[in-house]
XYZ file of C-alpha atoms in Angstrom:
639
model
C 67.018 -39.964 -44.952
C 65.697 -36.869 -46.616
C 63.130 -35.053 -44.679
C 61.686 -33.032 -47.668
C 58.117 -32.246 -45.739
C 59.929 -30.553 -42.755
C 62.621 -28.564 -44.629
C 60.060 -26.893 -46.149
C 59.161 -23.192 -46.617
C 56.065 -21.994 -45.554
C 54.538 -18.277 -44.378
C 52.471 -17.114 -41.431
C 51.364 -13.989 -42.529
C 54.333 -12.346 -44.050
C 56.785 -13.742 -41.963
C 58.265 -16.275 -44.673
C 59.919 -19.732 -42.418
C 62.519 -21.737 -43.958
C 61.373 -24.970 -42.310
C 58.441 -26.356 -40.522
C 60.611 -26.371 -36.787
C 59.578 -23.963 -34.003
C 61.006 -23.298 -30.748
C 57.894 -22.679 -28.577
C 58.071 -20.688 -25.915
C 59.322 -21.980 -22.543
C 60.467 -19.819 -19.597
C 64.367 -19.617 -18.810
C 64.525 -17.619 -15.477
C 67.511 -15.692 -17.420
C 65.699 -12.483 -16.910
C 66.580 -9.857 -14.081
C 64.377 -9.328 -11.069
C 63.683 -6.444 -12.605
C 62.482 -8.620 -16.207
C 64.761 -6.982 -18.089
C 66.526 -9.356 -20.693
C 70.116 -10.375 -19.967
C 73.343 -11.219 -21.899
C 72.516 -14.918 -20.863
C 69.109 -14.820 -22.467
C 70.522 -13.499 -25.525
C 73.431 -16.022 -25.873
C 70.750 -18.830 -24.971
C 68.035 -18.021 -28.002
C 71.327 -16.765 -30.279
C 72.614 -20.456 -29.908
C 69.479 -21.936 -31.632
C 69.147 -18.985 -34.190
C 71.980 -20.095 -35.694
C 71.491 -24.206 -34.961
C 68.669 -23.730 -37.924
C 65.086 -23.629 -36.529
C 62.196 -22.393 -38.415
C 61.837 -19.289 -35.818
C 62.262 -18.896 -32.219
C 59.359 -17.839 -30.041
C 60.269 -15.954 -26.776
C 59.486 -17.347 -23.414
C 55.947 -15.843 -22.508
C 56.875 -11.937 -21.653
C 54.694 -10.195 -18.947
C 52.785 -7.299 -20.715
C 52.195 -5.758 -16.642
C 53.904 -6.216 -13.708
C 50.176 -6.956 -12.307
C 50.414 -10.061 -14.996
C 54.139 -11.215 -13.327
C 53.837 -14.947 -12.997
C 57.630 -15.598 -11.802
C 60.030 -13.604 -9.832
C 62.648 -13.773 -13.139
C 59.606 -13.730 -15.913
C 60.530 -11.309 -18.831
C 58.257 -8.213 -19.253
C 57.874 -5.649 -22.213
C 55.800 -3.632 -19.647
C 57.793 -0.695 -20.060
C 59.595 1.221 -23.290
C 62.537 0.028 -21.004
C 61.741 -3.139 -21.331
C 61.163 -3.162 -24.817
C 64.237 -1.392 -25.757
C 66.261 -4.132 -24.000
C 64.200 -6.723 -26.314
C 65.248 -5.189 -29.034
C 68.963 -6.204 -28.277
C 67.884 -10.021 -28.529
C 65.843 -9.361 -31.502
C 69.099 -7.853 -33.403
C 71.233 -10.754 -32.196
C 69.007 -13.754 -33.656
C 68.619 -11.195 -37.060
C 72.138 -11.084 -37.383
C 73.008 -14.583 -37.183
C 69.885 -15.454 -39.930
C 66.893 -16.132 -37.556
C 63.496 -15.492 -36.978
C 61.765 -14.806 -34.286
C 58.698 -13.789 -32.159
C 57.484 -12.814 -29.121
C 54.999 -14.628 -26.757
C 53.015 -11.406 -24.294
C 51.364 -12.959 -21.870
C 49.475 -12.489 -18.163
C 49.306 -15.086 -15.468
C 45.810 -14.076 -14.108
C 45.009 -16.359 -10.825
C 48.329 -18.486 -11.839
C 51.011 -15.979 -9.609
C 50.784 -14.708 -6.387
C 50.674 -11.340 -4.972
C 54.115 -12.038 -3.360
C 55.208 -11.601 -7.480
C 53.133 -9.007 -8.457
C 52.926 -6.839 -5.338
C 49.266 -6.426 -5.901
C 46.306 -8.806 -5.837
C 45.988 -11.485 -8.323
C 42.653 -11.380 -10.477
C 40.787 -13.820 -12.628
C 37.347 -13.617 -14.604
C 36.040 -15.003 -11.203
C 36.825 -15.417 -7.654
C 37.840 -19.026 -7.821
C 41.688 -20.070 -6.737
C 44.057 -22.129 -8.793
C 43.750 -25.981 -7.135
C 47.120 -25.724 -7.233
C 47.687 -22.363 -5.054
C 45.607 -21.167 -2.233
C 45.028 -17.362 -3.018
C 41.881 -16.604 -4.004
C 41.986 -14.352 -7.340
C 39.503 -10.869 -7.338
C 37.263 -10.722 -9.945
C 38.156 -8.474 -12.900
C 35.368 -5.449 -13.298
C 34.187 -4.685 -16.978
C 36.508 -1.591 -16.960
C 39.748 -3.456 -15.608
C 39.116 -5.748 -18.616
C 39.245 -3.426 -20.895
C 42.701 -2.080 -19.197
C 44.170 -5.104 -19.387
C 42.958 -5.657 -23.638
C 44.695 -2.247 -23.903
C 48.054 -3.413 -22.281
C 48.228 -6.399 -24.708
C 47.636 -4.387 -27.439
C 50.939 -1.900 -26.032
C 53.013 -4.494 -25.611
C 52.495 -5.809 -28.911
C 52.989 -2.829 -30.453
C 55.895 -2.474 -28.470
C 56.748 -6.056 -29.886
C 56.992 -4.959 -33.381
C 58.662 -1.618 -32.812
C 61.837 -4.227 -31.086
C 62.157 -5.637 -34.570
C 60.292 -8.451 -33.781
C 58.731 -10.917 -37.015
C 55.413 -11.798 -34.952
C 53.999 -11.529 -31.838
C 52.048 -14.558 -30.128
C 48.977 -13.689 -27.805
C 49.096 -16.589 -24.902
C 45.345 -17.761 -24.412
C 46.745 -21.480 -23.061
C 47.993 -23.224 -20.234
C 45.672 -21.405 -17.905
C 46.529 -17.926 -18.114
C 44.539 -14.864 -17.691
C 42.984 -15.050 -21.513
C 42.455 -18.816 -20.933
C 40.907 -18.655 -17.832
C 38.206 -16.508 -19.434
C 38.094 -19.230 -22.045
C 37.187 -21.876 -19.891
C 34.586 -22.639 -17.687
C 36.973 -24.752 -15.485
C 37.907 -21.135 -14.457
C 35.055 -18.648 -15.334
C 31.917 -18.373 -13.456
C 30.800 -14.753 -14.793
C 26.826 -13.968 -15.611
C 27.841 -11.337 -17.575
C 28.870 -10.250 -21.127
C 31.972 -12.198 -20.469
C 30.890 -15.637 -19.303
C 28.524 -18.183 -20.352
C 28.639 -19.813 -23.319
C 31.670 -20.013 -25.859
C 30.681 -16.757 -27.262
C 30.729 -14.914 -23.824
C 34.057 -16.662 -22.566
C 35.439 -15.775 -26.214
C 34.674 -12.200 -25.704
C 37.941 -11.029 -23.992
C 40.191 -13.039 -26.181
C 38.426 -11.714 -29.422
C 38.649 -7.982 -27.950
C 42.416 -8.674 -27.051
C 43.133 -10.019 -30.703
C 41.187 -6.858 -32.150
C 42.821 -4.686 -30.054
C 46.649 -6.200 -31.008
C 45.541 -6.369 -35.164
C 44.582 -2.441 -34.597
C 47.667 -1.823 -33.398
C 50.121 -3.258 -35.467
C 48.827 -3.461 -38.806
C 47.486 -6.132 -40.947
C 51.178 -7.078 -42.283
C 52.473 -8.029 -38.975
C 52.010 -11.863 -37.917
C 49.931 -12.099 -35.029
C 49.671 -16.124 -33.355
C 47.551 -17.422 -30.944
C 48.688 -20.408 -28.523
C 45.429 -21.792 -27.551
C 44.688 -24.921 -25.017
C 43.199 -27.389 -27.562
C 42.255 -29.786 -23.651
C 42.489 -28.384 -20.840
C 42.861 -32.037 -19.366
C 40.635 -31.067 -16.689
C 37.054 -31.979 -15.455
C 35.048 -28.961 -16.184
C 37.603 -27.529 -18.379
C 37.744 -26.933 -22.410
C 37.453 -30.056 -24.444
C 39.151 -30.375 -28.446
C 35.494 -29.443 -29.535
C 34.703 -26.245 -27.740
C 38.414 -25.288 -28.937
C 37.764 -26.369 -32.141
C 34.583 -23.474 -32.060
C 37.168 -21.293 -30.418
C 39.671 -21.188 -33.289
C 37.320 -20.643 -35.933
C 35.893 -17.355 -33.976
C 39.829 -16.066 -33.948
C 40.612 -17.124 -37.575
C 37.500 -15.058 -38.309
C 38.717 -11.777 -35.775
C 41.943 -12.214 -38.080
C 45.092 -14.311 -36.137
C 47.744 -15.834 -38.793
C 48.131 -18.646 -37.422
C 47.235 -20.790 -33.958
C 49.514 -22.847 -31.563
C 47.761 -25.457 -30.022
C 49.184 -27.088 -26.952
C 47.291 -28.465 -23.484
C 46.381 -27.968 -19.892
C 46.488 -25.830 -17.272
C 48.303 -25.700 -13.904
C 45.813 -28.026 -12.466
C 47.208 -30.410 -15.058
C 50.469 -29.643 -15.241
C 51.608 -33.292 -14.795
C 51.203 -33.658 -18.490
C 51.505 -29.907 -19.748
C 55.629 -30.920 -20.603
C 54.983 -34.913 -21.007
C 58.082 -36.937 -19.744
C 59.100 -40.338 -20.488
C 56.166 -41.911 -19.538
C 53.899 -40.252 -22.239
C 53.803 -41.071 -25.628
C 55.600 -38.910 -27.983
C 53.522 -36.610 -29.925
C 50.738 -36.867 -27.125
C 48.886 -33.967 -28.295
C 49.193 -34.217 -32.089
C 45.489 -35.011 -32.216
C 44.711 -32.088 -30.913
C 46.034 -29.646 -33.532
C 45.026 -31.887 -35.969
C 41.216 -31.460 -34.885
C 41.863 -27.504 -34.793
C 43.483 -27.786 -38.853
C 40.603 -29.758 -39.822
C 38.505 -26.636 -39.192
C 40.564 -23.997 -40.245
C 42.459 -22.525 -43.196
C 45.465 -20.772 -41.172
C 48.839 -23.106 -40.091
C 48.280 -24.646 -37.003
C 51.405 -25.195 -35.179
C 51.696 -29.142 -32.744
C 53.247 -29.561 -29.964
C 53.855 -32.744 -26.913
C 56.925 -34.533 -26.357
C 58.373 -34.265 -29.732
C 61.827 -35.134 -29.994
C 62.664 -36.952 -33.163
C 62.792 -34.594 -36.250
C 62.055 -38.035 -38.497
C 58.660 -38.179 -36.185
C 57.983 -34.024 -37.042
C 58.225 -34.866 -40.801
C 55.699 -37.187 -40.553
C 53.671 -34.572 -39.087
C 53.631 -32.504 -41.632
C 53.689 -35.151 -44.190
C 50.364 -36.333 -43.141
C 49.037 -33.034 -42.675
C 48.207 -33.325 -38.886
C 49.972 -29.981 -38.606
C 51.851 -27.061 -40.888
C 54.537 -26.700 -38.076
C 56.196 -28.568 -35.562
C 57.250 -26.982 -31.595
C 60.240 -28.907 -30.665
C 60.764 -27.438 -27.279
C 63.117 -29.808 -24.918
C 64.820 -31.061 -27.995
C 66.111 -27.654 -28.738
C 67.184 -26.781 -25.055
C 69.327 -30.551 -25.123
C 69.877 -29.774 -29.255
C 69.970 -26.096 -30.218
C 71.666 -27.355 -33.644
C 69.033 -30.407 -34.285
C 67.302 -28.428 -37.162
C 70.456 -28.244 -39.347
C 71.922 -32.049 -37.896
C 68.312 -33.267 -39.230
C 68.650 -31.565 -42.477
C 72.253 -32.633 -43.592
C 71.520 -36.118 -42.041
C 73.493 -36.162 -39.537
C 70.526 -37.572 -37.468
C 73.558 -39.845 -34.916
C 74.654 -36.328 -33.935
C 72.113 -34.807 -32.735
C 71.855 -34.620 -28.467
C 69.209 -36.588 -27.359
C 66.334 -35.089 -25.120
C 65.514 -37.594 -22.540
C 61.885 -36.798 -21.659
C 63.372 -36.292 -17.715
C 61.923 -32.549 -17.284
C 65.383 -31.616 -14.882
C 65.090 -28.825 -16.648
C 61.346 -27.865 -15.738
C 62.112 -28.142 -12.530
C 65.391 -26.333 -12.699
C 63.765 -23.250 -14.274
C 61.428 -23.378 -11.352
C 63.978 -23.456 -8.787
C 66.669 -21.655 -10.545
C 67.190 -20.913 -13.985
C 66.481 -23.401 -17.317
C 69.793 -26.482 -17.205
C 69.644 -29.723 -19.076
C 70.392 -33.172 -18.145
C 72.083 -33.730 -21.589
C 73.722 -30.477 -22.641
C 75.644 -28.642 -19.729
C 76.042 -25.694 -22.452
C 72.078 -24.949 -21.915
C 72.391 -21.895 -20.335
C 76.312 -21.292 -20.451
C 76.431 -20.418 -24.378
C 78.980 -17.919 -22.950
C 80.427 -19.720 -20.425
C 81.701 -22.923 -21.873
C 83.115 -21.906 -24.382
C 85.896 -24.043 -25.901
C 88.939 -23.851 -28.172
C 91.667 -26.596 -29.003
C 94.512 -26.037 -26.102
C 97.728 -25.045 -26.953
C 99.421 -27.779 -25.170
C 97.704 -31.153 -25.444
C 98.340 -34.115 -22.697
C 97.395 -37.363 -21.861
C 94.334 -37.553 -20.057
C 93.171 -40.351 -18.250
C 89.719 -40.722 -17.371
C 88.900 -43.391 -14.603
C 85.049 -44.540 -15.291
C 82.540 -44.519 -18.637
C 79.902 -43.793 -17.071
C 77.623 -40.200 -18.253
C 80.329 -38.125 -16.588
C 83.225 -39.513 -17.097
C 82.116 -40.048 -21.448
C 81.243 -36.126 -21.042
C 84.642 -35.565 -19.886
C 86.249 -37.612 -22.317
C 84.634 -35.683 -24.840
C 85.296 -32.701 -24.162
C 88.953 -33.393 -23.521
C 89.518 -35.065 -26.665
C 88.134 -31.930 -28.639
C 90.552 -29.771 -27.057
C 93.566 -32.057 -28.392
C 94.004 -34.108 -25.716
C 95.168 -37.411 -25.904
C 92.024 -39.203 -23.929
C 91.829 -42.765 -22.486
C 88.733 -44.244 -20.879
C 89.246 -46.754 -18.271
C 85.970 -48.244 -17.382
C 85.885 -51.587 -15.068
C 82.936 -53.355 -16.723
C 82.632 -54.747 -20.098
C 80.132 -51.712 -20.979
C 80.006 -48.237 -21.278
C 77.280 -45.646 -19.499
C 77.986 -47.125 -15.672
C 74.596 -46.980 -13.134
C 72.189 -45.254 -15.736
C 72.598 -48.022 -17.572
C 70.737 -49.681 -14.879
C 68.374 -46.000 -14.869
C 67.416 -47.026 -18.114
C 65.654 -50.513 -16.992
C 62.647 -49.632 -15.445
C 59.797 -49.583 -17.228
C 59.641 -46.487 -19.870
C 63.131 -45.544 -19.189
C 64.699 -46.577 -22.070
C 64.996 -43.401 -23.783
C 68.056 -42.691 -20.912
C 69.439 -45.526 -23.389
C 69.991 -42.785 -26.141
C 71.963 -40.356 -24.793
C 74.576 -42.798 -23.153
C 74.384 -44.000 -26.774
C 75.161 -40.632 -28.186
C 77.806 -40.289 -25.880
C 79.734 -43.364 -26.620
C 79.296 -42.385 -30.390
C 80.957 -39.374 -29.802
C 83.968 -40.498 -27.599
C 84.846 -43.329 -30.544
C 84.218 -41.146 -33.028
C 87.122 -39.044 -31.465
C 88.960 -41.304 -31.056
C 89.202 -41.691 -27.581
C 90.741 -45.039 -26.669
C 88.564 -47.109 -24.662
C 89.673 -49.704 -22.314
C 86.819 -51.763 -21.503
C 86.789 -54.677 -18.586
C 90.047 -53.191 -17.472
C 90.020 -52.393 -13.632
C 92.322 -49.065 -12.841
C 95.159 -49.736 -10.703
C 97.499 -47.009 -9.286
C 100.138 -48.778 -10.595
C 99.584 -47.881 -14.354
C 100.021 -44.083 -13.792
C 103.839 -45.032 -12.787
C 104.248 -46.839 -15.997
C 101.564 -44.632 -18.113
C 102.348 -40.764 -16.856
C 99.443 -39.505 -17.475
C 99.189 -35.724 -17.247
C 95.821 -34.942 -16.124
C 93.659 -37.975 -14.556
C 89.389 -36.925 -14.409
C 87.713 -39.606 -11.697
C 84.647 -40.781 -12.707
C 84.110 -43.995 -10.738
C 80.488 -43.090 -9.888
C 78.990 -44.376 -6.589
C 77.990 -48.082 -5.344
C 74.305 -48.710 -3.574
C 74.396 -47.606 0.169
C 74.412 -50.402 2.923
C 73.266 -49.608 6.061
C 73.985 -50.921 9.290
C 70.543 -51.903 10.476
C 70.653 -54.984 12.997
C 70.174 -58.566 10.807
C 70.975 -57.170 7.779
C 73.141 -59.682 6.521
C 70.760 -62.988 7.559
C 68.326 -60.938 5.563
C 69.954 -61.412 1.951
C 69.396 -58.165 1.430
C 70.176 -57.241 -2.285
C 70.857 -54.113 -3.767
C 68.663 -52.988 -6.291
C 71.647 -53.074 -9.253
C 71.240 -56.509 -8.208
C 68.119 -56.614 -9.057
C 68.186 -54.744 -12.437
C 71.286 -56.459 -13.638
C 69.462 -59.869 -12.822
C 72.260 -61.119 -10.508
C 70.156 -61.801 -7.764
C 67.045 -64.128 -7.294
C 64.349 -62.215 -6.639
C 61.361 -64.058 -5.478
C 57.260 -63.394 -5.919
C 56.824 -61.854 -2.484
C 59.026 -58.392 -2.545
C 59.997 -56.106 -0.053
C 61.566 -52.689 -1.191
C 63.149 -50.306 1.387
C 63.511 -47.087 0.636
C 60.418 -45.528 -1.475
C 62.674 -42.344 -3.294
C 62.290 -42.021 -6.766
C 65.006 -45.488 -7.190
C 63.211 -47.477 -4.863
C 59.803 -47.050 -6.402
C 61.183 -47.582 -10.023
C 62.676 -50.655 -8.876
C 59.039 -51.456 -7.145
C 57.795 -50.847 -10.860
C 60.037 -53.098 -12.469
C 59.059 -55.930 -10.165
C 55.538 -55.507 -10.347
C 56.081 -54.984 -13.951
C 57.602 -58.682 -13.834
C 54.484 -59.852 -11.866
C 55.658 -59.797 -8.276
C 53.947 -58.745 -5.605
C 55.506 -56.342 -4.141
C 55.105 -53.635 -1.111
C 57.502 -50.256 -0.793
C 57.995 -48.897 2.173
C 59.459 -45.317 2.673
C 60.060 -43.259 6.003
C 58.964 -39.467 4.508
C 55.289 -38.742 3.792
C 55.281 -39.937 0.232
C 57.219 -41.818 -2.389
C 59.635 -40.672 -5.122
C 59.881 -37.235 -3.410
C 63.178 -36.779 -5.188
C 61.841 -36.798 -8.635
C 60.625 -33.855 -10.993
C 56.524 -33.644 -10.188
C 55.972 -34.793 -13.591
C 57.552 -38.094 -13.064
C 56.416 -38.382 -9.514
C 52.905 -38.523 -10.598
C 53.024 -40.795 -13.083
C 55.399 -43.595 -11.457
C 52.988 -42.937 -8.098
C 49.779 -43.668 -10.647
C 51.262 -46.304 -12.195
C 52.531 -48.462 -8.504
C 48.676 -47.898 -7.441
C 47.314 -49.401 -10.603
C 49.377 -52.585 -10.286
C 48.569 -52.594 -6.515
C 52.094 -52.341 -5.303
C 51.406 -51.945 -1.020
C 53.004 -48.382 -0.285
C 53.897 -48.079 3.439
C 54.667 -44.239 3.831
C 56.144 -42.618 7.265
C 57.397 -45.771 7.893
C 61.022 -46.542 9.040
C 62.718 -49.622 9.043
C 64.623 -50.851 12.968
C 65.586 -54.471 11.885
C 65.346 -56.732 9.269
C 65.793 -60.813 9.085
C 64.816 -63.371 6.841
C 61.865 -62.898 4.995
C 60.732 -60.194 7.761
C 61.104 -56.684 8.790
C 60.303 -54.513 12.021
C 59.136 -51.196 10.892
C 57.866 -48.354 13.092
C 55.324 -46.049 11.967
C 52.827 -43.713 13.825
C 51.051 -46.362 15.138
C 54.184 -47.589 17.075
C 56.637 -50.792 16.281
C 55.760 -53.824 14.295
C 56.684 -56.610 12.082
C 55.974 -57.292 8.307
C 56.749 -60.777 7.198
C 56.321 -63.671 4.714
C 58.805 -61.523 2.184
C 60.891 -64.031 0.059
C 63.117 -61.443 -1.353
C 64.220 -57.957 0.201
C 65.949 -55.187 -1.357
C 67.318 -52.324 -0.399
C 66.603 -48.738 -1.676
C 68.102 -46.347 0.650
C 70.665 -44.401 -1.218
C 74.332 -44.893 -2.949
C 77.309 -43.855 -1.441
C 80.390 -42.223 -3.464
C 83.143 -44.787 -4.896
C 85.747 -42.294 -3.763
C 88.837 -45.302 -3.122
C 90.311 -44.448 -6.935
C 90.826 -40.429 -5.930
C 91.926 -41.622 -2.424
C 94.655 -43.396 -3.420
C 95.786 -41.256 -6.297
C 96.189 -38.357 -4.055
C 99.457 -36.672 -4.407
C 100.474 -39.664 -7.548
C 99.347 -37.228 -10.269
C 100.150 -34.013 -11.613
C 96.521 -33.354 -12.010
C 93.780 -35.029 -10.214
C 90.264 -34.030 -10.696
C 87.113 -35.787 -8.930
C 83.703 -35.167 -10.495
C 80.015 -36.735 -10.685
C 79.128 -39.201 -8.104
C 82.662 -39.804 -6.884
C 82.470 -36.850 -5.787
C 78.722 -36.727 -4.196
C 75.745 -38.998 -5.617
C 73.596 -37.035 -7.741
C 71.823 -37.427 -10.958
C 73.202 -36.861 -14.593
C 72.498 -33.125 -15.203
C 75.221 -32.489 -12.733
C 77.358 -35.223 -13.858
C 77.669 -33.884 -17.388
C 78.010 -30.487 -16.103
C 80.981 -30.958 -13.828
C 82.671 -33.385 -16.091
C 82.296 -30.342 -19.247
C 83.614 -27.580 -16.172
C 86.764 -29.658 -15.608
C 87.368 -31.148 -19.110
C 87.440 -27.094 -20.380
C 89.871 -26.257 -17.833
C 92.495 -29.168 -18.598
């Protein structure tokens, strides 16, 4: 398949784009405390310079330390700061790139614990998501704060830069002026669209002055803020057409604000292209490219984009953090290739803990790091399990030289996230497990399927190395009448082995537990959840918390929360919650939720057998994928 529409050239300003693909800008956490730009940064946006996008943006960069809206947020606040930029901007020139850079201030989205000052806002009026109330910004502090944009994006272009992007979405200090979700003012800066409008205009006036009329200037606008009370597609729509007219080249359009940041970086259980509509409505009012954004993660669906003129340019954000090379896999074809993202958001929530991983590509992050070459003395590598980390490993392995074999138990390859992929809208897990067995027979790895691993074949087979992979089995616990209960496990349930009835009991209410509540109400059961903590799915990224939790009270799954289970029998359970000790019965099927436990009985009795024995994934501790793939690449490099 030829995708003529998106490997097409086409200019914002004078900044000439060999395709229609766009890395938006998405925070890393690689910065310093200090927001100075770091060797890891560099080596992060260098890797998809030269994978072939259109142009990278730069993760929103504080223009004042005032405007700081994460302890590790990059800032061009200083000549110092600048100067450092300028290092990343030479890096992604030299390899062939383009690239810009997103200036930005978080307004009432920070805290004073960041900034080390108070946080401020057109009005007094806290985030819902945060507590701190913001102080309102006087006429004169305004007109500060215009000035520092208009710095920093001259500082921008004096890095080297090919565009700078004002940030007036997502909630930020410009679009909390914008909308009147956020802005309560009387004066010359509140109101109606005009008055909101005001600062943005005098911000984009004040950037254009100082850097020229040849220098791209974007503007990443909120087309919905998602909100009640906030900015709606046609109030945006008006919004645009005042900043075409005050001269910006070209306009982003994404969504939200904090208050719905749920669906600000859709996961699985949001359409793909969610918020296509939305630049669509802005291009039908303006002349300037509009660049789309929302959950898009198939280059054949970003053709169509462009094809059917919804948008001049595509943002594929999370499919260039799992994919740095997906532009130039897309354009040659090779579309099998490319590293699936999954829509899981591990690495939202990683950058917010952290630093910016991904579930699929351990390299994310550690361009430097994992680094591989072929090894100058190949051996025979045995990996024990196919599930995500033992296929990683295998990979890996076998393009070093190795001589790889894959023993995996069941007739199948991709172990328990096989069963992750069940659930309802989890079947995108489906495609990277898919990848990954492409990859492991395309190298040849040999693959013996339906074979269980006995310690006996390493006397006859020798291996050199042998990577155990064997994953974890569901957790039994020794609760008083467990067994009269017929308890089954929930990969019972998802492989269909057991006999699950219509009235459905499901212990354990984490983030397996209430997909496997989902399936079966899904199915038509009636079904209630019970969980000990204070809510359900508490080990799952917020975004897919809040969907899966929307979703159980829509089909009117019973959710028992603080609730702990003492003894369970047939059909019945005695549960203790703060009204004291009880029993819920007239269940025809229970199953239990309550955790897995390592399959650790393959390392245990290879200790000592092996020249090399290496134990990674959930043989090693239960986890989820991202750290799967991650310590299955760490070992595989060091074979």
């Amino acid at each position: 398949m030829v995708l003529n529409n998106l490997f097409s050239s086409l200019s914002i300003g004078t900044m000439e784009i060999k395709n229609r693909i766009v890395m938006p800008p998405m925070a890393t956490h690689y910065a310093s405390p200090e927001g100075f730009v770091t060797d890891r940064q560099i080596a992060y946006y260098l890797e998809r310079a030269r994978g072939g996008v259109g142009y990278i943006t730069v993760e929103h960069t504080g223009i004042l330390q005032q405007g700081k809206a994460s302890p590790k947020m990059l800032l061009i606040s200083s000549n110092e700061h600048a100067s450092k930029i300028e290092n990343l901007i030479e890096a992604v020139h030299k390899a062939g790139g383009k690239i810009v850079v997103q200036i930005n201030h978080a307004g009432r989205q920070t805290s004073s614990t960041i900034t080390g000052s108070p946080i401020v806002g057109p009005s007094p009026i806290p985030c819902p998501t945060r507590t701190e109330i913001p102080r309102e910004l006087s006429g004169p502090e305004i007109q500060e704060i215009t000035e520092a944009f208009a710095v920093a994006a001259e500082r921008v272009k004096k890095t080297g830069a090919d565009g700078v992007e004002i940030h007036m979405a997502h909630g930020y200090l410009i679009c909390s002026f914008l909308s009147p979700f956020s802005n309560r003012r009387t004066d010359q800066y509140g109101g109606n669209i005009q008055g909101r409008a005001r600062f943005a205009i005098e911000v984009l006036k004040s950037v254009r002055n100082r850097v020229g009329k040849g220098f791209p200037v974007i503007c990443r606008l909120s087309g919905d803020e998602y909100v009640d009370g906030g900015l709606k597609i046609e109030e945006t729509k008006q919004i645009a057409q005042i900043l075409e007219k005050e001269g910006t080249d070209a306009l982003h359009v994404s969504a939200c604000n904090v208050a719905s940041g749920y669906l600000n970086q859709p996961p699985y259980y949001v359409e793909e292209g969610v918020f296509v509509h939305l630049a669509e409505a802005i291009k039908s009012v303006v002349n300037i490219p509009v660049i789309t954004v929302g959950r898009i993660r198939n280059p054949v669906m970003a053709n169509q984009i462009v094809r059917d003129g919804k948008a001049d340019f595509v943002s594929m954000g999370r499919a260039l953090i799992a994919d740095p090379h997906l532009p130039e896999k897309a354009k040659e074809g090779r579309f099998e290739e490319i590293i699936p993202c999954i829509s899981c958001n591990r690495c939202i929530q990683t950058q917010r803990k952290e630093a910016i991983r991904c579930a699929v590509n351990p390299e994310t992050g550690n361009e430097d790091r994992f680094k591989f070459s072929k090894s100058d003395r190949p051996k025979k590598v045995w990996v024990v399990g196919g599930g995500p980390a033992g296929l990683k490993a295998a990979e890996i392995a076998a393009l070093r030289g190795h001589e790889v074999t894959v023993f995996e138990r069941g007739n199948k390859l991709g172990g328990r996230m096989r069963l992750a992929a069940i659930p309802p809208k989890k079947a995108v897990l489906n495609d990277f497990l898919d990848y990954l067995e492409r990859r492991v027979r395309g190298l040849e790895v040999t693959l013996e399927l339906g074979r269980e691993f006995t310690v006996e074949m390493v006397r006859t087979g020798k291996p050199d190395a042998i990577i155990v992979a064997s994953g974890a089995r569901p957790l039994v616990p020794d609760w008083k009448g467990i067994k009269e209960s017929g308890a089954l496990s929930v990969d019972a349930v998802l492989t269909g082995e057991g006999n699950v009835g219509n009235r459905v009991l499901v212990v354990g209410g984490g983030g397996i537990g209430a997909e496997t509540a989902d399936y079966l109400s899904e199915m038509g059961k009636e079904v209630t959840l019970i969980e000990m903590l204070e809510e359900i799915a508490s080990d799952l990224v917020t975004h897919l918390k809040h969907y899966l939790s929307k979703r159980l009270i829509e089909k009117r799954v019973t959710i028992l929360t603080s609730t702990r289970v003492k003894e369970l029998g047939k059909g019945y359970a005695l549960v203790e919650d703060t009204s004291g000790t009880r029993k819920i019965e007239g269940f025809d099927t229970i199953v239990l939720a309550v955790g897995s436990k390592s399959d650790d009985s393959v390392a245990k009795n290879l200790e000592g057998k092996v020249p090399a024995l290496h134990v990674i994934g959930d043989a090693s501790k239960p986890r989820e994928a991202l750290e799967a793939v991650y310590e299955a690449e760490e070992v595989a490099l060091k074979i």
